mmCIF file with all atom_site columns, C-alpha atoms in Angstrom:
data_model
loop_
_atom_site.group_PDB
_atom_site.id
_atom_site.type_symbol
_atom_site.label_atom_id
_atom_site.label_alt_id
_atom_site.label_comp_id
_atom_site.label_asym_id
_atom_site.label_entity_id
_atom_site.label_seq_id
_atom_site.pdbx_PDB_ins_code
_atom_site.Cartn_x
_atom_site.Cartn_y
_atom_site.Cartn_z
_atom_site.occupancy
_atom_site.B_iso_or_equiv
_atom_site.pdbx_formal_charge
_atom_site.auth_seq_id
_atom_site.auth_comp_id
_atom_site.auth_asym_id
_atom_site.auth_atom_id
_atom_site.pdbx_PDB_model_num
ATOM 1   C CA . MET A 1 1   ? 131.423 83.729  87.156  1.00 0.00 ? 137 MET A CA 1
ATOM 2   C CA . SER A 1 2   ? 132.745 84.344  90.814  1.00 0.00 ? 138 SER A CA 1
ATOM 3   C CA . ARG A 1 3   ? 133.249 88.182  91.344  1.00 0.00 ? 139 ARG A CA 1
ATOM 4   C CA . ARG A 1 4   ? 136.961 87.491  91.814  1.00 0.00 ? 140 ARG A CA 1
ATOM 5   C CA . SER A 1 5   ? 137.064 85.444  88.297  1.00 0.00 ? 141 SER A CA 1
ATOM 6   C CA . GLY A 1 6   ? 135.509 88.361  86.854  1.00 0.00 ? 142 GLY A CA 1
ATOM 7   C CA . ILE A 1 7   ? 138.219 90.735  88.080  1.00 0.00 ? 143 ILE A CA 1
ATOM 8   C CA . LEU A 1 8   ? 140.841 88.795  87.025  1.00 0.00 ? 144 LEU A CA 1
ATOM 9   C CA . GLU A 1 9   ? 139.327 88.445  83.284  1.00 0.00 ? 145 GLU A CA 1
ATOM 10  C CA . PHE A 1 10  ? 139.126 92.200  83.544  1.00 0.00 ? 146 PHE A CA 1
ATOM 11  C CA . ALA A 1 11  ? 142.719 92.771  84.142  1.00 0.00 ? 147 ALA A CA 1
ATOM 12  C CA . VAL A 1 12  ? 144.013 90.218  81.866  1.00 0.00 ? 148 VAL A CA 1
ATOM 13  C CA . LEU A 1 13  ? 141.822 91.923  78.748  1.00 0.00 ? 149 LEU A CA 1
ATOM 14  C CA . GLY A 1 14  ? 143.316 95.319  79.867  1.00 0.00 ? 150 GLY A CA 1
ATOM 15  C CA . LEU A 1 15  ? 146.873 93.821  79.977  1.00 0.00 ? 151 LEU A CA 1
ATOM 16  C CA . LEU A 1 16  ? 146.720 92.335  76.750  1.00 0.00 ? 152 LEU A CA 1
ATOM 17  C CA . ARG A 1 17  ? 145.110 95.406  75.005  1.00 0.00 ? 153 ARG A CA 1
ATOM 18  C CA . GLU A 1 18  ? 148.333 97.354  75.518  1.00 0.00 ? 154 GLU A CA 1
ATOM 19  C CA . SER A 1 19  ? 150.290 94.445  73.794  1.00 0.00 ? 155 SER A CA 1
ATOM 20  C CA . PRO A 1 20  ? 150.067 90.731  73.359  1.00 0.00 ? 156 PRO A CA 1
ATOM 21  C CA . MET A 1 21  ? 152.055 88.458  76.162  1.00 0.00 ? 157 MET A CA 1
ATOM 22  C CA . HIS A 1 22  ? 152.631 84.869  76.941  1.00 0.00 ? 158 HIS A CA 1
ATOM 23  C CA . GLY A 1 23  ? 151.738 83.783  80.503  1.00 0.00 ? 159 GLY A CA 1
ATOM 24  C CA . TYR A 1 24  ? 154.933 84.417  82.258  1.00 0.00 ? 160 TYR A CA 1
ATOM 25  C CA . GLU A 1 25  ? 154.543 87.978  81.280  1.00 0.00 ? 161 GLU A CA 1
ATOM 26  C CA . LEU A 1 26  ? 151.057 88.093  82.487  1.00 0.00 ? 162 LEU A CA 1
ATOM 27  C CA . ARG A 1 27  ? 151.878 86.626  85.850  1.00 0.00 ? 163 ARG A CA 1
ATOM 28  C CA . LYS A 1 28  ? 154.504 88.984  86.168  1.00 0.00 ? 164 LYS A CA 1
ATOM 29  C CA . ARG A 1 29  ? 152.225 92.260  85.246  1.00 0.00 ? 165 ARG A CA 1
ATOM 30  C CA . LEU A 1 30  ? 149.323 90.725  87.528  1.00 0.00 ? 166 LEU A CA 1
ATOM 31  C CA . ASN A 1 31  ? 151.751 90.609  90.504  1.00 0.00 ? 167 ASN A CA 1
ATOM 32  C CA . THR A 1 32  ? 153.958 93.541  89.976  1.00 0.00 ? 168 THR A CA 1
ATOM 33  C CA . SER A 1 33  ? 151.715 96.164  88.300  1.00 0.00 ? 169 SER A CA 1
ATOM 34  C CA . LEU A 1 34  ? 148.688 95.138  89.649  1.00 0.00 ? 170 LEU A CA 1
ATOM 35  C CA . GLY A 1 35  ? 149.691 94.295  93.406  1.00 0.00 ? 171 GLY A CA 1
ATOM 36  C CA . VAL A 1 36  ? 145.900 93.337  94.183  1.00 0.00 ? 172 VAL A CA 1
ATOM 37  C CA . PHE A 1 37  ? 146.319 90.007  92.390  1.00 0.00 ? 173 PHE A CA 1
ATOM 38  C CA . ARG A 1 38  ? 149.112 88.852  94.600  1.00 0.00 ? 174 ARG A CA 1
ATOM 39  C CA . ALA A 1 39  ? 146.415 86.575  96.297  1.00 0.00 ? 175 ALA A CA 1
ATOM 40  C CA . PHE A 1 40  ? 145.485 84.837  92.855  1.00 0.00 ? 176 PHE A CA 1
ATOM 41  C CA . SER A 1 41  ? 147.339 81.626  92.496  1.00 0.00 ? 177 SER A CA 1
ATOM 42  C CA . TYR A 1 42  ? 149.206 80.857  89.209  1.00 0.00 ? 178 TYR A CA 1
ATOM 43  C CA . GLY A 1 43  ? 146.896 78.009  88.645  1.00 0.00 ? 179 GLY A CA 1
ATOM 44  C CA . THR A 1 44  ? 143.917 80.541  88.375  1.00 0.00 ? 180 THR A CA 1
ATOM 45  C CA . LEU A 1 45  ? 145.413 82.320  85.453  1.00 0.00 ? 181 LEU A CA 1
ATOM 46  C CA . TYR A 1 46  ? 145.475 79.581  82.830  1.00 0.00 ? 182 TYR A CA 1
ATOM 47  C CA . PRO A 1 47  ? 141.854 78.275  83.109  1.00 0.00 ? 183 PRO A CA 1
ATOM 48  C CA . CYS A 1 48  ? 140.931 82.111  83.064  1.00 0.00 ? 184 CYS A CA 1
ATOM 49  C CA . LEU A 1 49  ? 143.005 82.595  79.780  1.00 0.00 ? 185 LEU A CA 1
ATOM 50  C CA . LYS A 1 50  ? 141.228 79.061  78.368  1.00 0.00 ? 186 LYS A CA 1
ATOM 51  C CA . THR A 1 51  ? 137.937 80.791  79.055  1.00 0.00 ? 187 THR A CA 1
ATOM 52  C CA . LEU A 1 52  ? 138.542 83.914  77.577  1.00 0.00 ? 188 LEU A CA 1
ATOM 53  C CA . VAL A 1 53  ? 140.149 81.855  74.115  1.00 0.00 ? 189 VAL A CA 1
ATOM 54  C CA . THR A 1 54  ? 136.793 80.025  74.199  1.00 0.00 ? 190 THR A CA 1
ATOM 55  C CA . ASN A 1 55  ? 134.634 83.341  74.606  1.00 0.00 ? 191 ASN A CA 1
ATOM 56  C CA . GLY A 1 56  ? 136.398 84.622  71.138  1.00 0.00 ? 192 GLY A CA 1
ATOM 57  C CA . TRP A 1 57  ? 138.070 87.430  73.414  1.00 0.00 ? 193 TRP A CA 1
ATOM 58  C CA . LEU A 1 58  ? 141.552 85.913  72.903  1.00 0.00 ? 194 LEU A CA 1
ATOM 59  C CA . ILE A 1 59  ? 143.814 84.066  70.497  1.00 0.00 ? 195 ILE A CA 1
ATOM 60  C CA . GLU A 1 60  ? 146.445 81.786  71.095  1.00 0.00 ? 196 GLU A CA 1
ATOM 61  C CA . GLU A 1 61  ? 149.728 82.174  68.911  1.00 0.00 ? 197 GLU A CA 1
ATOM 62  C CA . THR A 1 62  ? 153.219 80.550  68.756  1.00 0.00 ? 198 THR A CA 1
ATOM 63  C CA . GLY A 1 63  ? 155.415 83.336  69.708  1.00 0.00 ? 199 GLY A CA 1
ATOM 64  C CA . ALA A 1 64  ? 158.680 81.930  68.879  1.00 0.00 ? 200 ALA A CA 1
ATOM 65  C CA . THR A 1 65  ? 160.699 81.983  65.599  1.00 0.00 ? 201 THR A CA 1
ATOM 66  C CA . PRO A 1 66  ? 160.682 78.906  63.251  1.00 0.00 ? 202 PRO A CA 1
ATOM 67  C CA . GLU A 1 67  ? 163.996 78.471  64.364  1.00 0.00 ? 203 GLU A CA 1
ATOM 68  C CA . ASP A 1 68  ? 163.133 78.636  68.198  1.00 0.00 ? 204 ASP A CA 1
ATOM 69  C CA . ALA A 1 69  ? 160.031 76.434  67.273  1.00 0.00 ? 205 ALA A CA 1
ATOM 70  C CA . LEU A 1 70  ? 162.071 73.697  65.945  1.00 0.00 ? 206 LEU A CA 1
ATOM 71  C CA . ALA A 1 71  ? 164.805 73.935  68.784  1.00 0.00 ? 207 ALA A CA 1
ATOM 72  C CA . ALA A 1 72  ? 162.015 73.435  71.287  1.00 0.00 ? 208 ALA A CA 1
ATOM 73  C CA . ALA A 1 73  ? 160.602 70.595  69.224  1.00 0.00 ? 209 ALA A CA 1
ATOM 74  C CA . LEU A 1 74  ? 164.004 68.878  69.048  1.00 0.00 ? 210 LEU A CA 1
ATOM 75  C CA . ALA A 1 75  ? 164.394 69.494  72.710  1.00 0.00 ? 211 ALA A CA 1
ATOM 76  C CA . GLY A 1 76  ? 160.838 68.072  73.588  1.00 0.00 ? 212 GLY A CA 1
ATOM 77  C CA . ARG A 1 77  ? 159.331 71.333  74.574  1.00 0.00 ? 213 ARG A CA 1
ATOM 78  C CA . ARG A 1 78  ? 156.407 73.165  73.330  1.00 0.00 ? 214 ARG A CA 1
ATOM 79  C CA . ALA A 1 79  ? 156.655 76.562  71.744  1.00 0.00 ? 215 ALA A CA 1
ATOM 80  C CA . LYS A 1 80  ? 155.802 79.467  73.832  1.00 0.00 ? 216 LYS A CA 1
ATOM 81  C CA . ILE A 1 81  ? 152.102 80.630  73.444  1.00 0.00 ? 217 ILE A CA 1
ATOM 82  C CA . VAL A 1 82  ? 151.621 84.079  73.333  1.00 0.00 ? 218 VAL A CA 1
ATOM 83  C CA . TYR A 1 83  ? 148.053 85.443  73.986  1.00 0.00 ? 219 TYR A CA 1
ATOM 84  C CA . ARG A 1 84  ? 146.270 88.303  71.610  1.00 0.00 ? 220 ARG A CA 1
ATOM 85  C CA . LEU A 1 85  ? 143.197 90.168  71.908  1.00 0.00 ? 221 LEU A CA 1
ATOM 86  C CA . THR A 1 86  ? 140.678 89.926  69.226  1.00 0.00 ? 222 THR A CA 1
ATOM 87  C CA . ALA A 1 87  ? 138.616 92.740  67.967  1.00 0.00 ? 223 ALA A CA 1
ATOM 88  C CA . GLU A 1 88  ? 135.539 91.146  70.025  1.00 0.00 ? 224 GLU A CA 1
ATOM 89  C CA . GLY A 1 89  ? 137.875 91.131  73.213  1.00 0.00 ? 225 GLY A CA 1
ATOM 90  C CA . LYS A 1 90  ? 138.668 94.459  72.673  1.00 0.00 ? 226 LYS A CA 1
ATOM 91  C CA . GLU A 1 91  ? 135.156 95.400  72.299  1.00 0.00 ? 227 GLU A CA 1
ATOM 92  C CA . HIS A 1 92  ? 134.229 93.364  75.737  1.00 0.00 ? 228 HIS A CA 1
ATOM 93  C CA . PHE A 1 93  ? 137.161 95.078  77.638  1.00 0.00 ? 229 PHE A CA 1
ATOM 94  C CA . GLU A 1 94  ? 135.860 98.438  76.518  1.00 0.00 ? 230 GLU A CA 1
ATOM 95  C CA . GLU A 1 95  ? 132.285 97.688  77.626  1.00 0.00 ? 231 GLU A CA 1
ATOM 96  C CA . LEU A 1 96  ? 133.491 96.335  80.991  1.00 0.00 ? 232 LEU A CA 1
ATOM 97  C CA . LEU A 1 97  ? 135.605 99.511  81.388  1.00 0.00 ? 233 LEU A CA 1
ATOM 98  C CA . SER A 1 98  ? 132.623 102.062 81.145  1.00 0.00 ? 234 SER A CA 1
ATOM 99  C CA . GLN A 1 99  ? 130.545 100.228 83.616  1.00 0.00 ? 235 GLN A CA 1
ATOM 100 C CA . THR A 1 100 ? 130.145 102.196 86.913  1.00 0.00 ? 236 THR A CA 1
ATOM 101 C CA . GLY A 1 101 ? 127.787 99.744  88.888  1.00 0.00 ? 237 GLY A CA 1
ATOM 102 C CA . PRO A 1 102 ? 128.397 99.199  92.652  1.00 0.00 ? 238 PRO A CA 1
ATOM 103 C CA . ASP A 1 103 ? 130.821 96.264  91.903  1.00 0.00 ? 239 ASP A CA 1
ATOM 104 C CA . ALA A 1 104 ? 133.471 99.161  90.630  1.00 0.00 ? 240 ALA A CA 1
ATOM 105 C CA . TYR A 1 105 ? 133.588 100.519 94.307  1.00 0.00 ? 241 TYR A CA 1
ATOM 106 C CA . GLU A 1 106 ? 134.312 97.301  95.813  1.00 0.00 ? 242 GLU A CA 1
ATOM 107 C CA . ASP A 1 107 ? 137.974 97.227  97.422  1.00 0.00 ? 243 ASP A CA 1
ATOM 108 C CA . GLU A 1 108 ? 139.370 94.442  94.838  1.00 0.00 ? 244 GLU A CA 1
ATOM 109 C CA . HIS A 1 109 ? 137.501 95.508  91.775  1.00 0.00 ? 245 HIS A CA 1
ATOM 110 C CA . PHE A 1 110 ? 138.084 99.270  92.507  1.00 0.00 ? 246 PHE A CA 1
ATOM 111 C CA . ALA A 1 111 ? 141.775 98.503  92.465  1.00 0.00 ? 247 ALA A CA 1
ATOM 112 C CA . ALA A 1 112 ? 141.762 96.978  89.354  1.00 0.00 ? 248 ALA A CA 1
ATOM 113 C CA . ARG A 1 113 ? 139.508 99.711  87.896  1.00 0.00 ? 249 ARG A CA 1
ATOM 114 C CA . PHE A 1 114 ? 142.017 102.115 89.070  1.00 0.00 ? 250 PHE A CA 1
ATOM 115 C CA . ALA A 1 115 ? 144.700 100.346 87.608  1.00 0.00 ? 251 ALA A CA 1
ATOM 116 C CA . PHE A 1 116 ? 143.400 101.032 83.928  1.00 0.00 ? 252 PHE A CA 1
ATOM 117 C CA . PHE A 1 117 ? 142.221 104.441 84.588  1.00 0.00 ? 253 PHE A CA 1
ATOM 118 C CA . GLY A 1 118 ? 144.538 105.417 81.626  1.00 0.00 ? 254 GLY A CA 1
ATOM 119 C CA . GLN A 1 119 ? 142.516 103.807 79.665  1.00 0.00 ? 255 GLN A CA 1
ATOM 120 C CA . THR A 1 120 ? 138.821 104.952 80.879  1.00 0.00 ? 256 THR A CA 1
ATOM 121 C CA . SER A 1 121 ? 137.223 108.284 79.833  1.00 0.00 ? 257 SER A CA 1
ATOM 122 C CA . ARG A 1 122 ? 137.193 111.186 82.300  1.00 0.00 ? 258 ARG A CA 1
ATOM 123 C CA . ASP A 1 123 ? 133.647 110.848 83.026  1.00 0.00 ? 259 ASP A CA 1
ATOM 124 C CA . VAL A 1 124 ? 133.733 107.222 83.897  1.00 0.00 ? 260 VAL A CA 1
ATOM 125 C CA . ARG A 1 125 ? 136.744 107.852 85.972  1.00 0.00 ? 261 ARG A CA 1
ATOM 126 C CA . MET A 1 126 ? 134.731 110.640 88.118  1.00 0.00 ? 262 MET A CA 1
ATOM 127 C CA . ARG A 1 127 ? 131.797 108.335 88.606  1.00 0.00 ? 263 ARG A CA 1
ATOM 128 C CA . VAL A 1 128 ? 133.854 105.493 89.772  1.00 0.00 ? 264 VAL A CA 1
ATOM 129 C CA . LEU A 1 129 ? 135.967 107.765 92.025  1.00 0.00 ? 265 LEU A CA 1
ATOM 130 C CA . GLU A 1 130 ? 132.914 109.452 93.500  1.00 0.00 ? 266 GLU A CA 1
ATOM 131 C CA . GLY A 1 131 ? 131.155 106.082 93.917  1.00 0.00 ? 267 GLY A CA 1
ATOM 132 C CA . ARG A 1 132 ? 134.139 104.683 95.854  1.00 0.00 ? 268 ARG A CA 1
ATOM 133 C CA . ARG A 1 133 ? 134.294 107.807 97.908  1.00 0.00 ? 269 ARG A CA 1
ATOM 134 C CA . SER A 1 134 ? 130.923 107.597 98.888  1.00 0.00 ? 270 SER A CA 1
ATOM 135 C CA . ARG A 1 135 ? 131.121 103.982 99.579  1.00 0.00 ? 271 ARG A CA 1
ATOM 136 C CA . LEU A 1 136 ? 134.030 104.383 102.069 1.00 0.00 ? 272 LEU A CA 1
ATOM 137 C CA . GLU A 1 137 ? 132.255 107.416 103.753 1.00 0.00 ? 273 GLU A CA 1
ATOM 138 C CA . GLU A 1 138 ? 129.234 105.062 104.588 1.00 0.00 ? 274 GLU A CA 1
ATOM 139 C CA . ARG A 1 139 ? 131.717 102.408 106.042 1.00 0.00 ? 275 ARG A CA 1
ATOM 140 C CA . LEU A 1 140 ? 133.544 105.171 107.992 1.00 0.00 ? 276 LEU A CA 1
ATOM 141 C CA . GLU A 1 141 ? 130.299 106.465 109.587 1.00 0.00 ? 277 GLU A CA 1
ATOM 142 C CA . LYS A 1 142 ? 129.399 102.706 110.449 1.00 0.00 ? 278 LYS A CA 1
ATOM 143 C CA . MET A 1 143 ? 132.973 102.266 111.977 1.00 0.00 ? 279 MET A CA 1
ATOM 144 C CA . SER A 1 144 ? 132.383 105.020 113.979 1.00 0.00 ? 280 SER A CA 1
ATOM 145 C CA . ALA A 1 145 ? 128.972 104.332 115.397 1.00 0.00 ? 281 ALA A CA 1
ATOM 146 C CA . SER A 1 146 ? 130.324 100.804 116.028 1.00 0.00 ? 282 SER A CA 1
ATOM 147 C CA . LEU A 1 147 ? 133.287 102.132 117.905 1.00 0.00 ? 283 LEU A CA 1
ATOM 148 C CA . ALA A 1 148 ? 131.089 104.858 119.961 1.00 0.00 ? 284 ALA A CA 1
ATOM 149 C CA . ARG A 1 149 ? 128.886 101.676 120.959 1.00 0.00 ? 285 ARG A CA 1
ATOM 150 C CA . THR A 1 150 ? 131.558 99.255  122.229 1.00 0.00 ? 286 THR A CA 1
ATOM 151 C CA . ARG A 1 151 ? 134.393 101.540 122.984 1.00 0.00 ? 287 ARG A CA 1
ATOM 152 C CA . GLU A 1 152 ? 133.881 100.859 126.683 1.00 0.00 ? 288 GLU A CA 1
ATOM 153 C CA . ARG A 1 153 ? 134.183 97.130  126.499 1.00 0.00 ? 289 ARG A CA 1
ATOM 154 C CA . LEU A 1 154 ? 137.224 97.027  124.089 1.00 0.00 ? 290 LEU A CA 1
ATOM 155 C CA . ASP A 1 155 ? 140.861 96.553  125.511 1.00 0.00 ? 291 ASP A CA 1
ATOM 156 C CA . ASP A 1 156 ? 143.606 99.204  124.497 1.00 0.00 ? 292 ASP A CA 1
ATOM 157 C CA . TYR A 1 157 ? 145.055 96.779  121.723 1.00 0.00 ? 293 TYR A CA 1
ATOM 158 C CA . THR A 1 158 ? 141.743 96.245  120.362 1.00 0.00 ? 294 THR A CA 1
ATOM 159 C CA . LEU A 1 159 ? 140.481 100.007 120.506 1.00 0.00 ? 295 LEU A CA 1
ATOM 160 C CA . GLU A 1 160 ? 143.883 100.828 118.489 1.00 0.00 ? 296 GLU A CA 1
ATOM 161 C CA . LEU A 1 161 ? 143.051 98.290  115.899 1.00 0.00 ? 297 LEU A CA 1
ATOM 162 C CA . GLN A 1 162 ? 139.725 99.845  115.430 1.00 0.00 ? 298 GLN A CA 1
ATOM 163 C CA . ARG A 1 163 ? 141.197 103.430 115.186 1.00 0.00 ? 299 ARG A CA 1
ATOM 164 C CA . HIS A 1 164 ? 143.732 102.212 112.944 1.00 0.00 ? 300 HIS A CA 1
ATOM 165 C CA . GLY A 1 165 ? 141.111 100.770 110.649 1.00 0.00 ? 301 GLY A CA 1
ATOM 166 C CA . MET A 1 166 ? 139.350 103.983 110.912 1.00 0.00 ? 302 MET A CA 1
ATOM 167 C CA . GLU A 1 167 ? 142.264 106.378 109.959 1.00 0.00 ? 303 GLU A CA 1
ATOM 168 C CA . SER A 1 168 ? 143.026 104.191 107.005 1.00 0.00 ? 304 SER A CA 1
ATOM 169 C CA . VAL A 1 169 ? 139.560 104.757 105.646 1.00 0.00 ? 305 VAL A CA 1
ATOM 170 C CA . GLU A 1 170 ? 139.948 108.439 106.297 1.00 0.00 ? 306 GLU A CA 1
ATOM 171 C CA . ARG A 1 171 ? 143.256 108.399 104.309 1.00 0.00 ? 307 ARG A CA 1
ATOM 172 C CA . GLU A 1 172 ? 141.781 107.124 101.679 1.00 0.00 ? 308 GLU A CA 1
ATOM 173 C CA . VAL A 1 173 ? 138.913 109.321 101.478 1.00 0.00 ? 309 VAL A CA 1
ATOM 174 C CA . ARG A 1 174 ? 141.305 112.340 101.727 1.00 0.00 ? 310 ARG A CA 1
ATOM 175 C CA . TRP A 1 175 ? 143.286 111.002 98.544  1.00 0.00 ? 311 TRP A CA 1
ATOM 176 C CA . LEU A 1 176 ? 140.026 110.536 96.686  1.00 0.00 ? 312 LEU A CA 1
ATOM 177 C CA . ASN A 1 177 ? 139.143 113.996 97.640  1.00 0.00 ? 313 ASN A CA 1
ATOM 178 C CA . GLU A 1 178 ? 142.465 115.077 95.775  1.00 0.00 ? 314 GLU A CA 1
ATOM 179 C CA . LEU A 1 179 ? 141.695 112.975 92.806  1.00 0.00 ? 315 LEU A CA 1
ATOM 180 C CA . ILE A 1 180 ? 138.277 114.114 92.011  1.00 0.00 ? 316 ILE A CA 1
ATOM 181 C CA . GLU A 1 181 ? 139.560 117.681 92.769  1.00 0.00 ? 317 GLU A CA 1
ATOM 182 C CA . SER A 1 182 ? 142.046 116.777 89.960  1.00 0.00 ? 318 SER A CA 1
ATOM 183 C CA . GLU A 1 183 ? 139.670 115.503 87.595  1.00 0.00 ? 319 GLU A CA 1
ATOM 184 C CA . ARG A 1 184 ? 137.346 118.619 87.981  1.00 0.00 ? 320 ARG A CA 1
ATOM 185 C CA . ALA A 1 185 ? 140.080 120.930 87.423  1.00 0.00 ? 321 ALA A CA 1
ATOM 186 C CA . GLY A 1 186 ? 141.506 119.281 84.386  1.00 0.00 ? 322 GLY A CA 1
ATOM 187 C CA . ARG A 1 187 ? 138.021 119.762 82.872  1.00 0.00 ? 323 ARG A CA 1
ATOM 188 C CA . ASP A 1 188 ? 138.293 123.215 82.702  1.00 0.00 ? 324 ASP A CA 1
ATOM 189 C CA . VAL A 1 189 ? 142.247 123.441 81.318  1.00 0.00 ? 325 VAL A CA 1
ATOM 190 C CA . LYS A 1 190 ? 142.599 125.671 78.247  1.00 0.00 ? 326 LYS A CA 1
ATOM 191 C CA . GLY A 1 191 ? 145.587 125.448 76.406  1.00 0.00 ? 327 GLY A CA 1
ATOM 192 C CA . PRO A 1 192 ? 148.740 124.083 77.871  1.00 0.00 ? 328 PRO A CA 1
ATOM 193 C CA . ALA A 1 193 ? 148.401 122.802 81.383  1.00 0.00 ? 329 ALA A CA 1
ATOM 194 C CA . PRO A 1 194 ? 149.848 125.078 84.208  1.00 0.00 ? 330 PRO A CA 1
ATOM 195 C CA . GLU A 1 195 ? 153.144 123.863 85.415  1.00 0.00 ? 331 GLU A CA 1
ATOM 196 C CA . SER A 1 196 ? 151.267 122.805 89.035  1.00 0.00 ? 332 SER A CA 1
ATOM 197 C CA . SER A 1 197 ? 148.979 120.448 87.196  1.00 0.00 ? 333 SER A CA 1
ATOM 198 C CA . ALA A 1 198 ? 151.035 117.394 86.830  1.00 0.00 ? 334 ALA A CA 1
ATOM 199 C CA . GLN A 1 199 ? 148.073 115.066 86.627  1.00 0.00 ? 335 GLN A CA 1
ATOM 200 C CA . GLN A 1 200 ? 147.568 115.051 82.844  1.00 0.00 ? 336 GLN A CA 1
ATOM 201 C CA . ASP A 1 201 ? 146.097 111.907 81.238  1.00 0.00 ? 337 ASP A CA 1
ATOM 202 C CA . SER A 1 202 ? 148.466 111.538 78.337  1.00 0.00 ? 338 SER A CA 1
ATOM 203 C CA . THR A 1 203 ? 146.694 108.201 77.026  1.00 0.00 ? 339 THR A CA 1
ATOM 204 C CA . SER A 1 204 ? 142.857 109.089 77.125  1.00 0.00 ? 340 SER A CA 1
ATOM 205 C CA . GLY A 1 205 ? 143.038 112.151 75.190  1.00 0.00 ? 341 GLY A CA 1
ATOM 206 C CA . GLU A 1 206 ? 141.727 114.517 77.813  1.00 0.00 ? 342 GLU A CA 1
ATOM 207 C CA . ALA A 1 207 ? 142.950 116.318 80.610  1.00 0.00 ? 343 ALA A CA 1
ATOM 208 C CA . GLY A 1 208 ? 142.512 115.181 84.188  1.00 0.00 ? 344 GLY A CA 1
ATOM 209 C CA . GLY A 1 209 ? 143.302 112.134 85.964  1.00 0.00 ? 345 GLY A CA 1
ATOM 210 C CA . LEU A 1 210 ? 147.001 110.647 86.641  1.00 0.00 ? 346 LEU A CA 1
ATOM 211 C CA . PRO A 1 211 ? 149.654 109.873 84.285  1.00 0.00 ? 347 PRO A CA 1
ATOM 212 C CA . ARG A 1 212 ? 149.984 106.259 83.334  1.00 0.00 ? 348 ARG A CA 1
ATOM 213 C CA . HIS A 1 213 ? 153.212 104.563 84.576  1.00 0.00 ? 349 HIS A CA 1
ATOM 214 C CA . ARG A 1 214 ? 154.169 101.436 82.142  1.00 0.00 ? 350 ARG A CA 1
ATOM 215 C CA . ASP A 1 215 ? 156.122 98.527  83.724  1.00 0.00 ? 351 ASP A CA 1
ATOM 216 C CA . SER A 1 216 ? 159.489 98.974  82.115  1.00 0.00 ? 352 SER A CA 1
ATOM 217 C CA . SER A 1 217 ? 160.731 95.661  83.792  1.00 0.00 ? 353 SER A CA 1
ATOM 218 C CA . ARG A 1 218 ? 161.564 92.665  81.327  1.00 0.00 ? 354 ARG A CA 1
ATOM 219 C CA . PRO A 1 219 ? 160.262 89.643  81.842  1.00 0.00 ? 355 PRO A CA 1
ATOM 220 C CA . ASP A 1 220 ? 162.570 86.497  81.966  1.00 0.00 ? 356 ASP A CA 1
ATOM 221 C CA . PRO A 1 221 ? 162.250 84.599  78.855  1.00 0.00 ? 357 PRO A CA 1
ATOM 222 C CA . SER A 1 222 ? 162.185 81.453  80.275  1.00 0.00 ? 358 SER A CA 1
ATOM 223 C CA . ASP A 1 223 ? 159.379 79.582  81.691  1.00 0.00 ? 359 ASP A CA 1
ATOM 224 C CA . ASP A 1 224 ? 155.912 79.009  80.761  1.00 0.00 ? 360 ASP A CA 1
ATOM 225 C CA . THR A 1 225 ? 155.633 77.222  77.568  1.00 0.00 ? 361 THR A CA 1
ATOM 226 C CA . THR A 1 226 ? 151.819 76.521  77.363  1.00 0.00 ? 362 THR A CA 1
ATOM 227 C CA . THR A 1 227 ? 148.375 76.667  79.183  1.00 0.00 ? 363 THR A CA 1
#
């Protein structure tokens, strides 16, 4: 399994842990809530779903009412398939969620992991955030060294592009520093959180972290009836 397909499977399991969905809903959530997946083609999703069903981590259900199913049959259409997480799938997702190895710090994987921080324990969040920060600090050091070596040979536009890249990494490091400090402060909160502590994790049962924002948009009920 490639790294990219592994990230997609992780995200699909995480979304279905929140609630069962049919393919259209999953596609929309992957593209809108988890923007990192805009690069995935729609044709990639259904093979992923089939694999997860084969592994026993998902089950397929007919999401329509009997009347809707009859109307679909009369119209020559197949009833919509809803994907539901199994107990084994939930256990597998929780195992993936607890992993804090080097893959969790890479660009796409980190974005997917961060999207599910609301379902992640605080100690795992801290390890992932600190690992990501360390990885970016290493990247920044290499970029700075490379720029120092090649500065005299670069034209103004290439030099500006290099600086822009470094500034982007520096901004993310500052952002990670703020998140890490918020997580650390959250550990010591006793009783009601102070008004300034706006980063309460309301879903993991632990203080610290960012609040989860659910996608309140309602998918178009048209589309997509099968894999």
